[in-house]
Coordinates of C-alpha atoms in Angstrom, one line a residue:
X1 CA -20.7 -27.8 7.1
X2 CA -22.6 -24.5 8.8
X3 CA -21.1 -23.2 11.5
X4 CA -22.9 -20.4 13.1
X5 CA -20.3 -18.4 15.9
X6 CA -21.2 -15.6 18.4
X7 CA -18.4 -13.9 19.7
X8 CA -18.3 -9.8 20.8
X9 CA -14.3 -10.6 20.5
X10 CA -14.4 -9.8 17.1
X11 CA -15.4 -6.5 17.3
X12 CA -11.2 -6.4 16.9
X13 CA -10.3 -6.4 13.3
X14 CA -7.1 -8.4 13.6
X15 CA -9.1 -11.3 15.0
X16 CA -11.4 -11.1 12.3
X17 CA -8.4 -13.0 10.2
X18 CA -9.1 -16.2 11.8
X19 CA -12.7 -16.5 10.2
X20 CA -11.3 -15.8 7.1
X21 CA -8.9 -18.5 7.4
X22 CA -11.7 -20.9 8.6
X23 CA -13.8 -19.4 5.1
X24 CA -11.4 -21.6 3.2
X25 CA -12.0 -25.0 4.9
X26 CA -13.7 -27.6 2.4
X27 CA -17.3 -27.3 2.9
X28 CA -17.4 -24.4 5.1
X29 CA -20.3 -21.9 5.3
X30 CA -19.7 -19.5 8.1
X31 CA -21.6 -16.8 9.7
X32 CA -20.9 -14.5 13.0
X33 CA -22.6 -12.8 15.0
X34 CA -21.4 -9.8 16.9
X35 CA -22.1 -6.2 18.0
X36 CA -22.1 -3.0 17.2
X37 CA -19.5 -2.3 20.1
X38 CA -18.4 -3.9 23.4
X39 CA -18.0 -1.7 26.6
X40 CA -14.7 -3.1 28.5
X41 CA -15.0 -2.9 32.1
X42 CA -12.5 0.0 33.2
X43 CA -11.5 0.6 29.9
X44 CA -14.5 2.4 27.6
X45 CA -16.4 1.4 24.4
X46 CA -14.4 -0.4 21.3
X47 CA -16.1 -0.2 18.2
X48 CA -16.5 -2.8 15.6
X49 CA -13.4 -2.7 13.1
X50 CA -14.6 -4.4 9.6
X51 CA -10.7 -5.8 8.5
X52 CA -11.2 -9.5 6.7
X53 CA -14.4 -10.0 6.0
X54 CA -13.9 -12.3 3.0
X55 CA -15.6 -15.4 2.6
X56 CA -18.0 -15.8 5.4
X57 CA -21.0 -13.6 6.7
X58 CA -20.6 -11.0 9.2
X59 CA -23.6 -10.1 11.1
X60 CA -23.9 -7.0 13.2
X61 CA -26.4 -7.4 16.1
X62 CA -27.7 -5.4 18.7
X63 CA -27.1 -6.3 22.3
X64 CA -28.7 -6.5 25.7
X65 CA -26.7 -5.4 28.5
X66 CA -23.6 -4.4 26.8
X67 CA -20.4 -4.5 29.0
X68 CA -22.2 -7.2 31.4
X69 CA -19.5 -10.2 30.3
X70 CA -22.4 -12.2 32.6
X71 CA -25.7 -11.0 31.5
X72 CA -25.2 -9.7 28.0
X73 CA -27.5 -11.7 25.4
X74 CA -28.6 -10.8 21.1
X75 CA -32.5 -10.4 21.1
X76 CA -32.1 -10.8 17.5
X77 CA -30.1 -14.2 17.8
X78 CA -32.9 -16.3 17.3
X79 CA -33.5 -15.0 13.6
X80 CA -30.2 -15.9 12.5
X81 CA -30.5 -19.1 14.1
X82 CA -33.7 -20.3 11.7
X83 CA -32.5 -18.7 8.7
X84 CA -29.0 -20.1 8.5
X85 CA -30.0 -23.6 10.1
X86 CA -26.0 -24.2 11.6
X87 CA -24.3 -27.7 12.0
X88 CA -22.9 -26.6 14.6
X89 CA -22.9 -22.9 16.8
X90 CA -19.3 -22.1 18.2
X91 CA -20.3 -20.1 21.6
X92 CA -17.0 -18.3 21.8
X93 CA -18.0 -17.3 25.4
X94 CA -17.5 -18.6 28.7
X95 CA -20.1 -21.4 29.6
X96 CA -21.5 -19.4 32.3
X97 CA -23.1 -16.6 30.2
X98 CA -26.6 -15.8 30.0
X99 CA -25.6 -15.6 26.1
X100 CA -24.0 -19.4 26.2
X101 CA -27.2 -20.3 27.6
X102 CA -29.4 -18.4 25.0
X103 CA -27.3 -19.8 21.9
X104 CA -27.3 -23.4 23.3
X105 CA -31.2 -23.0 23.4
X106 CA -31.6 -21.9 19.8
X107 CA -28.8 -24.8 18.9
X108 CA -30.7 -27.2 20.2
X109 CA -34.2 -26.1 18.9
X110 CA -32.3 -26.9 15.2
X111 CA -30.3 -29.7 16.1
X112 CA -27.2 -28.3 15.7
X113 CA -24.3 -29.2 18.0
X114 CA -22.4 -26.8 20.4
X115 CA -19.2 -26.1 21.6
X116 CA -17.8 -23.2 23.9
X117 CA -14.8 -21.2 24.7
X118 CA -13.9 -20.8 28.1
X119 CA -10.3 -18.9 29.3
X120 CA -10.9 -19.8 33.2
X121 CA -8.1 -20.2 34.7
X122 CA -9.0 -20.2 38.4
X123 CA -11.8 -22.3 40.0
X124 CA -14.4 -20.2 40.5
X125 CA -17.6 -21.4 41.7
X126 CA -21.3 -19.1 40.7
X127 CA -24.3 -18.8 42.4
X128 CA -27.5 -19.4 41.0
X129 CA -28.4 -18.9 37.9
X130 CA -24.6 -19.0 36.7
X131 CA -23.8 -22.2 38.4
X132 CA -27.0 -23.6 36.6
X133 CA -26.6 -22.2 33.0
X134 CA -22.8 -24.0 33.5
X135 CA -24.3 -27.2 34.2
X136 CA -26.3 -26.8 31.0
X137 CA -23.9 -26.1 29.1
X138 CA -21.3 -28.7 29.8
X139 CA -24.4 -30.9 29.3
X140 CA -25.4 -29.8 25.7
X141 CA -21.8 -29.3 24.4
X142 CA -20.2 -32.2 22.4
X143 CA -16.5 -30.1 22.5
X144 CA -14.7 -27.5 24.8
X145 CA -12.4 -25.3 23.5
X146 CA -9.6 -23.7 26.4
X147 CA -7.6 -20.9 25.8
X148 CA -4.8 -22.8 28.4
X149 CA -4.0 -25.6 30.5
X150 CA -5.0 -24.4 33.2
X151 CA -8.5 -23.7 32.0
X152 CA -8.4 -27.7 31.2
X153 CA -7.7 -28.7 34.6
X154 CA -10.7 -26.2 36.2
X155 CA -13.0 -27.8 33.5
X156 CA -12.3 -31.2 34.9
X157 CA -12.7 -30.2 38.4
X158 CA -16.3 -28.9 37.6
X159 CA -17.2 -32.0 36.1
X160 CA -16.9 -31.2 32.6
X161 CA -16.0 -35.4 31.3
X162 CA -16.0 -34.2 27.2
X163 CA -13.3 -34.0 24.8
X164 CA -11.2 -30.6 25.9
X165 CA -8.7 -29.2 23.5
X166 CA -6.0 -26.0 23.7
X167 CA -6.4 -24.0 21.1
X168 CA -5.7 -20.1 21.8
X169 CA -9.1 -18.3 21.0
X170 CA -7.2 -16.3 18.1
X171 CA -3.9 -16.1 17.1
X172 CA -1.6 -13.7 15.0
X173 CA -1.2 -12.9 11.5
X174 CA 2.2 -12.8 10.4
X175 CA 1.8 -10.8 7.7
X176 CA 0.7 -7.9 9.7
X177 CA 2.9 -8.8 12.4
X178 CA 6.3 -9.2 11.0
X179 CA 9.7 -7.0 11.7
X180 CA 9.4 -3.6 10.2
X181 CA 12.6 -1.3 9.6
X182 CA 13.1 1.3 12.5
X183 CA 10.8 4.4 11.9
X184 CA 13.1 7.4 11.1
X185 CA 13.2 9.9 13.7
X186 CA 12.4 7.4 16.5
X187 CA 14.6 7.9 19.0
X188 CA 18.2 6.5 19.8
X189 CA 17.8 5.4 23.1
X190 CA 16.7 1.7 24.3
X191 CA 13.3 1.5 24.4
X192 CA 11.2 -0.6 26.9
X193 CA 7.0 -0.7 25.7
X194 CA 4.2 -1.9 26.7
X195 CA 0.8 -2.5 25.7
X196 CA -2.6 -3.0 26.9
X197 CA -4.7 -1.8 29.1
X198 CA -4.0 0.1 32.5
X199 CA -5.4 -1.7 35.1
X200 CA -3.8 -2.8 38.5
X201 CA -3.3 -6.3 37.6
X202 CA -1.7 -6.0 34.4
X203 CA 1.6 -4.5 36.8
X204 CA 2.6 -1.9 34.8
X205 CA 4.0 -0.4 38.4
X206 CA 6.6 -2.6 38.7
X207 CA 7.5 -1.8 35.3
X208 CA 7.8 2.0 36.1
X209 CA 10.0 1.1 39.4
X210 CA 12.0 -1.3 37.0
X211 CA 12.8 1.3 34.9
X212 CA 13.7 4.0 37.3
X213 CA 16.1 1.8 38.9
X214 CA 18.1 1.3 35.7
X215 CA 21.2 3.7 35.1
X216 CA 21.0 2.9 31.8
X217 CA 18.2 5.6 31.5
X218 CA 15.9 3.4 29.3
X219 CA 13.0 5.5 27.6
X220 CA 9.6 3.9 28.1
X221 CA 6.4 3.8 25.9
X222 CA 3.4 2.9 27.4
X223 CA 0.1 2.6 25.0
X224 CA -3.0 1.9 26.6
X225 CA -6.1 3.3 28.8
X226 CA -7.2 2.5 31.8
X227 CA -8.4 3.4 35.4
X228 CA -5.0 3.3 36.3
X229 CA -3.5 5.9 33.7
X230 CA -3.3 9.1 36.2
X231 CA -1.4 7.0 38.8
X232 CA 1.2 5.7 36.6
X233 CA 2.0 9.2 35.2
X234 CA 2.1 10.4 39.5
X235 CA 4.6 7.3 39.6
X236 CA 6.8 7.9 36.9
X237 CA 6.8 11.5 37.7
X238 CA 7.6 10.5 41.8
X239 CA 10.5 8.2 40.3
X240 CA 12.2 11.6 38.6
X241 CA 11.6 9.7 35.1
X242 CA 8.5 11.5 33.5
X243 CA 10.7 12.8 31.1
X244 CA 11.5 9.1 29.9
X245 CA 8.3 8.2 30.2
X246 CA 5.3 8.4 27.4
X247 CA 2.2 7.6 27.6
X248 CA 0.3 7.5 23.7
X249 CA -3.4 6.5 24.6
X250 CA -5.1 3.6 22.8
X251 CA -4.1 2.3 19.6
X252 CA -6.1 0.9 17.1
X253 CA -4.7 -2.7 16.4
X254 CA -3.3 -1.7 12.4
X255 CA -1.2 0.7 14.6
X256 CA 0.6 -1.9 16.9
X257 CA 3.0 -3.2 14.4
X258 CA 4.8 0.4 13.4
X259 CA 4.6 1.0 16.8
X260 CA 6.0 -2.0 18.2
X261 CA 8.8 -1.4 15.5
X262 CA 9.9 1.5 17.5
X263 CA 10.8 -1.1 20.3
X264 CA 14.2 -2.6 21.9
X265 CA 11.9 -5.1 24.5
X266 CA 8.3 -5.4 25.7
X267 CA 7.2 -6.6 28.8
X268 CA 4.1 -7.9 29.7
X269 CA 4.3 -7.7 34.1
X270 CA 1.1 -9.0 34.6
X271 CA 0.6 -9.7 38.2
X272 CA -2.0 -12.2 39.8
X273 CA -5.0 -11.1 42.0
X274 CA -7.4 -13.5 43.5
X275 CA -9.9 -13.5 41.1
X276 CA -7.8 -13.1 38.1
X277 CA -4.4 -14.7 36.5
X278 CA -2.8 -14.0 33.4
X279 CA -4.8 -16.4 30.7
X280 CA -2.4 -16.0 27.8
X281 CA -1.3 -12.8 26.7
X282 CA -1.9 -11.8 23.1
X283 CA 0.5 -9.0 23.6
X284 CA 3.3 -11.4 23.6
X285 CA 2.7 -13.7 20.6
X286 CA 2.3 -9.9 18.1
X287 CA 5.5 -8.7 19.7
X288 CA 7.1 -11.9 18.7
X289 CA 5.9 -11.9 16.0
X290 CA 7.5 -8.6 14.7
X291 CA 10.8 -9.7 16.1
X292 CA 10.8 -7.7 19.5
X293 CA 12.0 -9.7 22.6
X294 CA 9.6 -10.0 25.0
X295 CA 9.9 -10.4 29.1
X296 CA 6.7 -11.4 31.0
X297 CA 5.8 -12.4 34.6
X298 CA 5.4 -15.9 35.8
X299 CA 1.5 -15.0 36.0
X300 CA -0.6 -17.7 34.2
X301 CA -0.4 -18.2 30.7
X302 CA 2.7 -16.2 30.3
X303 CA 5.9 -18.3 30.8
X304 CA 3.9 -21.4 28.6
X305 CA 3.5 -18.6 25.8
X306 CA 7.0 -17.4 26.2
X307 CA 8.6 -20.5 26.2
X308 CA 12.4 -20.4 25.3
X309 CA 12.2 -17.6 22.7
X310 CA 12.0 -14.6 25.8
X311 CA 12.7 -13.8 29.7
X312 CA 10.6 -14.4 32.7
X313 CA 10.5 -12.7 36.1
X314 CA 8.9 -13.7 39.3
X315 CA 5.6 -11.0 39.0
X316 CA 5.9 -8.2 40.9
X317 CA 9.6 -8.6 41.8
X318 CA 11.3 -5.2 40.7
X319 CA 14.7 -5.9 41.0
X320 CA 14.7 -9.1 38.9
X321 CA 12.6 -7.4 36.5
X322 CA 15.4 -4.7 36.5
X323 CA 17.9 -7.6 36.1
X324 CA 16.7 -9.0 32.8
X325 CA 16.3 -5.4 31.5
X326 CA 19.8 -4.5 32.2
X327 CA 20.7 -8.4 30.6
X328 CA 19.4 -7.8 27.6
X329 CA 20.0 -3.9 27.0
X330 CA 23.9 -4.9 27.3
X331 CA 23.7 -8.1 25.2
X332 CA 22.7 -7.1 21.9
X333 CA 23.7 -10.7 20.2
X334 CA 21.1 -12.2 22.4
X335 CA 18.4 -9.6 21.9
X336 CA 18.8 -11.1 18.5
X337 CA 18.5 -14.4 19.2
X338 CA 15.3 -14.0 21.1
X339 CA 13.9 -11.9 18.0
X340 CA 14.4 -14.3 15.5
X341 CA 13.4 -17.5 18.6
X342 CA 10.0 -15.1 19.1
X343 CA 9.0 -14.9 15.2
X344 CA 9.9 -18.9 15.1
X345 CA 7.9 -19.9 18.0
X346 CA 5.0 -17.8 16.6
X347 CA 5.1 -19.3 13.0
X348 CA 5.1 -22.6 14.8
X349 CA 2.6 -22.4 17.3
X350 CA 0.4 -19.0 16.9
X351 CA -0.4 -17.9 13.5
X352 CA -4.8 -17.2 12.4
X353 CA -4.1 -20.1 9.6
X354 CA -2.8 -22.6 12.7
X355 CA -5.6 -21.8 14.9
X356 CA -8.1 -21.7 12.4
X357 CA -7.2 -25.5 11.0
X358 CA -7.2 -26.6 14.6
X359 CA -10.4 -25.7 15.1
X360 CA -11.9 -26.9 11.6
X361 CA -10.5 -30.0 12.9
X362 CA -12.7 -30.2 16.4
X363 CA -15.7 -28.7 14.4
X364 CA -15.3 -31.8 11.8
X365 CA -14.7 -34.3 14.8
X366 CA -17.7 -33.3 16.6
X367 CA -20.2 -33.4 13.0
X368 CA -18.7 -37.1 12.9
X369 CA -19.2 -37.9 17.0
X370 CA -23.4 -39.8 17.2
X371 CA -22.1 -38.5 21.0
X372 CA -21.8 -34.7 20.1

C-alpha cells in the first residue's frame, strides 16, 4: 500500500511520530509532503523540525502562498505524484483548499483514492470558488477523516453522505510526554501554565483575572506568542500581579515536557467567537500526558477531550474559573487523582501508535471499497 500525504502540519516535529508509527503498518510505503515553513496567521513563521523520520520519505517542498490556509498550493506536487504512483493521497487539509483541490486532481490523474481532514466545527458556508472546490472534493473522496464530532455533524449538513470517522489528526507520544521529577530550583509556589498561542480567543484574559482574584497568590507561566502578548502583560500588570506573572516566549515542542513539569495545573480557557470554537485542544492531551491536571472551558472540543480525568468551567466565567483553581490548589489528593486519570485517559484514547493504527485501518477499508 502507497500512501502519499500532504500536510504543512508537520512542519512540528512531535507530529512527525505518527508517520513513523504508520511506517510500521504491513505493506506500507509512505511519503509526505510538506514545506519548508508555515506562516501562522498572528503568530510568525515555524520552521520545519526533522524529529522521527524513520521509515517513510519526507519530502520538503516549496509553497505558493504561504500562510494563505485558503489559497496555499505545492507547484512541485505534481512530480511526486508520478514518481511515487500512491494508492491512496491522505489530503490532511480542509476540503475547501485550493491545495485539496490540487492533490485530488493529481490523485485522480493516477487512480489513486483520496481522503481529507477537516476540523470544522461550525457551519460555514464559502463563496465561489471555495464552495465549488468542497463540492469536488466530497465528490472524489472515498473517506473523511474529522478531528471531532462536531466536525461530523457539519459534514452531514453540507451533504457529505461517505463513511466519516473521528480520529484526532495527531495524537501524543507518551514517551516524550510522561511525568518528569520537579526541576530543581523551580519555585515553591503553585503554579498555574499555559500554553499556546496569544490570541483573543484562546482567553487567556480570563485566566489573568482568575488568577488575580485568588488569595492564594498562585504564580503563573504563560509560554506563547501572539498579537495579544503586550495586552496581557498591561493586564497582569493592571491586576497588581506582574510580579507573579511570566511570560517565556515560544517553545519549541522538545521543551514542553520539562517545562510542563514545572506545573501544579494548566488551563486551556479557550473562549468561542463566531467564526471559531475550540476544535480539540492538543494542549490538553500532552499535559495529561505528563501527569499535570488540566482545567478547560466548555468551548468545543474541550470538555469531550477532558472527559472525567480534569475540570471544566463555563468559558469566560472568571469566578468559576477562580473556583476550580482554588479546588484544586487546596486538595492535593485530588490533584493526584486527576494526574494519574489524565495519563490513563491519554494511553487509552490519544497516543501517535493509537491514532496511527486507526487510520491504517480507514486507509485499508477504503483500498478494499470498488465505491472509494
Amino acid at each position: 500500500m502507497r500512501v502519499l500525504m500532504i500536510s504543512k502540519a508537520l512542519v512540528t516535529g512531535v507530529y512527525q511520530k505518527k508517520l513513523e508509527e504508520l511506517a510500521t503498518m504491513p505493506g506500507m510505503e509512505l511519503l509526505a509532503i510538506v514545506p519548508p515553513f508555515w506562516i501562522e496567521g498572528r503568530v510568525g513563521k515555524l520552521p520545519l523540525t526533522r524529529m522521527f523520520t524513520d521509515g517513510y520519505e519526507l519530502a520538503v517542498e516549496e509553497m505558493r502562498f504561504n500562510g494563505h490556509h485558503h489559497a496555499h498550493f505545492y507547484p512541485g506536487l505534481a512530480k511526486h505524484v508520478r514518481r511515487f504512483r500512491p494508492d491512496i493521497v491522505h489530503i490532511d487539509e480542509e476540503p475547501y483548499n485550493v491545495v485539496a483541490v490540487q492533490a485530488t486532481r493529481l490523485a485522480r490523474s493516477v487512480g489513486a483514492k483520496t481522503l481529507f481532514f477537516t476540523w470544522q466545527n461550525l457551519d460555514r458556508r464559502y463563496p465561489p470558488p471555495f464552495s465549488l472546490f468542497e463540492r469536488y472534493c466530497y465528490r472524489a473522496a472515498g473517506v473523511a477523516l474529522a478531528g471531532n464530532e462536531d466536525a461530523v455533524q457539519v459534514l452531514r449538513r453540507k451533504g457529505f453522505r461517505k463513511r466519516i470517522e473521528v480520529i484526532p489528526q495527531f495524537g501524543v507520544d507518551p514517551g516524550i510526554f510522561q511525568p518528569l521529577e520537579r526541576p530543581p530550583g523551580a519555585a515553591d509556589a503553585f503554579a498555574v501554565g499555559y500554553y499556546g498561542r496569544l490570541v483573543p480567543e484562546k482567553g487567556v484574559d480570563t485566566l489573568i483575572e482568575a488568577v488575580a482574584v485568588l488569595e492564594e497568590r498562585p504564580r503563573l507561566v504563560i509560554v506563547g506568542a501572539g498579537e495579544s502578548l503586550e495586552s496581557l502583560k498591561r493586564l497582569a500588570q493592571d491586576r497588581g500581579i506582574a510580579d507573579r506573572v511570566e511570560f517565556r516566549g515560544t517553545m519549541g515542542s522538545d521543551e514542553i515536557p520539562r517545562m510542563l513539569s514545572e506545573l501544579d495545573v494548566v488551563v486551556v480557557p479557550s473562549r468561542t467567537r463566531p467564526n471559531w470554537k475550540e476544535q480539540f485542544g492538543r494542549v490538553i492531551v500532552e499535559a495529561m500526558a505528563c501527569e499535570v491536571p488540566v482545567i478547560g472551558s466548555d468551548s468545543g472540543e474541550i470538555p469531550h477531550v477532558i472527559g472525567d480525568a480534569g475540570l471544566v468551567f463555563p468559558e469566560g466565567d472568571v469566578q468559576m474559573l477562580a473556583q476550580r483553581l482554588r479546588r484544586l490548589i487546596g486538595d492535593r489528593a485530588l490533584r493526584r487523582q486527576l494526574a494519574t486519570a489524565g495519563r490513563q485517559r491519554v494511553l487509552e484514547r490519544y497516543t501517535q501508535r493509537q491514532i496511527a493504527e486507526r487510520t491504517f485501518e480507514v486507509y485499508r477499508d477504503l483500498i478494499a471499497d470498488p465505491r472509494g
